[in-house]
Amino acid sequence: EAGVTQSPTHLIKTRGQQATLRCSPISGHTSVYWYQQALGLGLQFLLWYDEGEERNRGNFPPRFSGRQFPNYSSELNVNALLLGDSALYLCASSLGQGSQETQYFGPGTRLLVL
Amino acid sequence: GESVGLHLPTLSVQEGDNSIINCAYSNSASDYFIWYKQESGKGPQFIIDIRSNMDKRQGQRVTVLLNKTVKHLSLQIAATQPGDSAVYFCAEAYQGGKLIFGQGTELSVKP
């Protein structure tokens, strides 16, 4: 069974640009989560999507947004990029939306903002 | 506040020894905890989980212990191997789909 996949693996942008990151969940999983892992910091929760709806977001500004498509894949958009947005962005998926559903992670997209 | 912390940022062990990685959490209402392993350049890999109605859970070479009285959990790795070298994170399942991660412990296994 294929795991969570993310694309691209690496992304280089300049300040002010927009970045789009993509995620495909494990087959059968309906919930998708996004996390940011900045250098020297732990994983910080960004967003949670389930059944096409945003269910929760972390303490990030509105320029971090996303969506979930009917096939449960998801997209994370970061607008007006700042140098501090450089990080590894991780996507996870789970079978359901309960708080005890195990989240399985993809390999991440490494975003570098110059 | 929300926090899941690790007592030891780095741990160096000899191959074949047992490893113990500790974690403290702050939300006494949390009822689900997960340990992840993250190798360099990769995403976190699920190792083992435990629910609050259990004190101990065993997997292959790994055991997780949960002490709700002192809000502490630990990951024990038996017969540690070089392939176990990685950063280990504990995570606390919070409401709203959110996992709260600790800062991580880097495990280094010496051959």
XYZ file of C-alpha atoms in Angstrom:
225
model
C 0.000 0.000 0.000
C 1.414 3.383 -0.977
C 2.046 5.855 1.783
C 1.427 9.566 1.859
C 3.048 11.280 -1.094
C 4.036 14.920 -1.428
C 5.242 17.082 -4.281
C 7.500 18.710 -5.055
C 10.298 17.373 -2.854
C 12.078 20.717 -2.968
C 10.850 24.184 -3.820
C 12.804 27.413 -4.097
C 10.992 30.741 -4.105
C 11.829 34.366 -3.493
C 10.281 36.687 -0.947
C 6.806 37.828 -1.852
C 6.073 34.914 -4.148
C 3.470 32.226 -3.622
C 4.197 28.547 -3.022
C 1.871 25.624 -3.681
C 2.530 22.270 -2.078
C 0.606 19.099 -2.808
C -0.252 15.986 -0.850
C -1.928 12.682 -1.643
C -3.147 10.718 1.381
C -3.033 6.994 1.922
C -5.806 5.330 -0.021
C -8.965 5.271 2.082
C -7.864 8.089 4.365
C -10.184 11.089 4.437
C -8.321 13.430 6.777
C -5.253 15.403 5.767
C -3.062 17.446 8.090
C -0.298 19.937 7.385
C 2.649 20.669 9.679
C 5.617 23.006 9.466
C 9.014 21.867 10.687
C 11.376 24.805 10.764
C 15.077 24.306 11.440
C 15.686 23.809 15.128
C 11.995 23.657 15.932
C 9.569 20.848 16.371
C 6.609 20.152 14.184
C 3.975 22.861 14.341
C 0.381 22.120 13.383
C -0.869 24.176 10.439
C -4.157 22.867 9.092
C -6.546 19.947 9.163
C -8.921 19.020 6.345
C -11.571 16.359 6.346
C -14.219 15.616 3.731
C -13.254 18.725 1.833
C -13.676 21.083 4.772
C -11.137 22.918 6.887
C -11.688 21.573 10.406
C -8.978 23.353 12.354
C -5.974 25.585 11.889
C -2.946 26.336 14.004
C -1.436 29.667 15.013
C -0.394 30.746 11.541
C -1.408 33.863 9.601
C -4.106 33.723 6.921
C -1.525 33.716 4.140
C -1.203 30.016 4.952
C -4.229 28.404 3.382
C -5.205 25.273 1.596
C -7.925 23.041 0.370
C -8.908 19.421 0.031
C -10.185 17.995 -3.210
C -12.969 15.419 -3.741
C -10.350 12.685 -4.060
C -9.051 13.727 -0.607
C -5.752 15.043 -1.899
C -4.789 18.415 -0.554
C -2.940 21.565 -1.435
C -1.189 24.018 0.855
C -0.699 27.568 -0.383
C 1.621 30.062 1.208
C 1.257 33.622 -0.061
C 3.591 36.592 0.280
C 6.492 34.381 1.261
C 8.857 35.487 3.986
C 12.366 34.248 4.641
C 11.067 32.700 7.845
C 8.732 30.453 5.895
C 11.701 28.331 4.886
C 10.993 24.927 6.410
C 10.049 21.344 5.797
C 6.314 21.109 5.222
C 4.866 17.779 6.180
C 1.549 16.299 5.246
C -0.110 13.504 7.187
C -3.295 11.539 6.692
C -5.565 9.493 8.901
C -8.403 7.088 8.384
C -10.968 9.157 10.241
C -11.269 12.404 12.076
C -11.248 11.330 15.679
C -8.567 12.613 18.026
C -7.269 9.059 18.419
C -6.729 8.447 14.733
C -3.104 7.740 13.927
C -1.546 10.263 11.583
C 0.868 8.895 8.981
C 3.334 11.310 7.461
C 4.707 11.854 3.992
C 8.334 12.676 3.163
C 7.735 16.411 3.148
C 8.404 19.325 0.828
C 11.439 21.398 1.662
C 10.673 25.044 0.920
C 13.510 27.529 0.677
C 12.677 31.224 0.471
C 15.451 33.468 -0.806
C -0.225 25.856 27.922
C 0.352 23.170 25.347
C 3.625 21.384 25.516
C 5.123 18.013 25.152
C 8.722 18.062 26.217
C 11.660 15.732 26.150
C 14.052 15.415 29.051
C 17.126 14.527 26.959
C 17.904 16.232 23.660
C 20.624 13.721 22.717
C 21.230 10.118 23.602
C 24.257 8.057 22.638
C 24.202 4.283 23.165
C 26.299 1.305 22.252
C 24.942 -1.110 19.692
C 23.114 -3.901 21.454
C 22.256 -1.830 24.517
C 18.733 -0.793 25.425
C 17.674 2.824 24.864
C 15.168 4.819 26.860
C 13.768 8.089 25.587
C 11.590 10.128 27.928
C 8.818 12.623 27.356
C 6.671 14.837 29.562
C 3.309 16.216 28.551
C 1.176 18.932 30.057
C -2.417 18.205 29.097
C -3.822 15.839 31.678
C -6.941 15.370 29.546
C -4.961 13.958 26.614
C -5.796 10.352 25.928
C -3.661 9.335 22.985
C 0.099 9.449 22.504
C 2.340 8.492 19.638
C 6.050 7.993 19.119
C 7.577 8.844 15.764
C 11.038 8.257 14.340
C 12.468 10.748 11.880
C 15.563 9.951 9.866
C 17.511 12.656 8.137
C 15.695 13.967 5.076
C 12.562 11.940 5.724
C 9.162 12.451 7.262
C 8.254 11.125 10.708
C 7.608 7.405 10.763
C 5.026 5.945 13.144
C 6.602 3.635 15.715
C 4.043 2.893 18.382
C 1.103 4.475 20.117
C -0.681 4.149 23.415
C -4.075 5.181 24.700
C -4.689 6.501 28.154
C -6.479 3.372 29.340
C -3.172 1.503 29.098
C 0.078 1.742 31.049
C 2.259 -0.212 28.691
C 2.267 -1.342 25.109
C 4.808 -3.472 23.329
C 5.800 -3.721 19.712
C 8.699 -5.287 17.944
C 11.743 -4.301 20.044
C 9.898 -1.222 21.299
C 7.854 -0.601 24.411
C 5.981 2.529 25.393
C 5.167 3.244 29.024
C 2.591 5.792 30.127
C 2.389 7.245 33.614
C -0.616 9.519 33.771
C -0.021 10.383 37.412
C 3.118 12.322 36.548
C 2.225 12.951 32.906
C 5.199 11.073 31.554
C 5.769 8.578 28.797
C 8.836 6.778 27.625
C 10.002 4.774 24.650
C 12.224 1.795 25.235
C 14.165 0.264 22.378
C 15.647 -3.148 23.017
C 18.961 -4.231 21.511
C 19.500 -0.902 19.792
C 20.879 -1.146 16.265
C 22.670 1.381 14.045
C 19.486 1.635 11.978
C 17.729 3.019 15.039
C 19.803 6.199 14.827
C 17.339 9.023 14.235
C 15.420 11.765 15.986
C 12.540 10.484 18.073
C 9.467 12.594 18.762
C 6.668 12.010 21.174
C 3.347 13.497 20.187
C 0.199 14.178 22.115
C -3.110 14.035 20.315
C -4.909 17.242 21.070
C -8.392 18.275 20.144
C -9.180 19.382 16.645
C -6.911 16.921 14.870
C -3.820 18.566 16.218
C -0.731 16.667 17.316
C 1.549 18.487 19.745
C 5.138 17.413 19.269
C 8.095 17.585 21.564
C 11.387 19.022 20.342
C 12.809 15.567 19.692
C 15.643 13.426 21.022
C 18.496 12.482 18.749
C 19.520 8.878 19.248
C 23.021 7.953 18.138
C 24.027 4.302 18.109
C 27.733 3.513 18.253
C 28.835 0.289 16.579
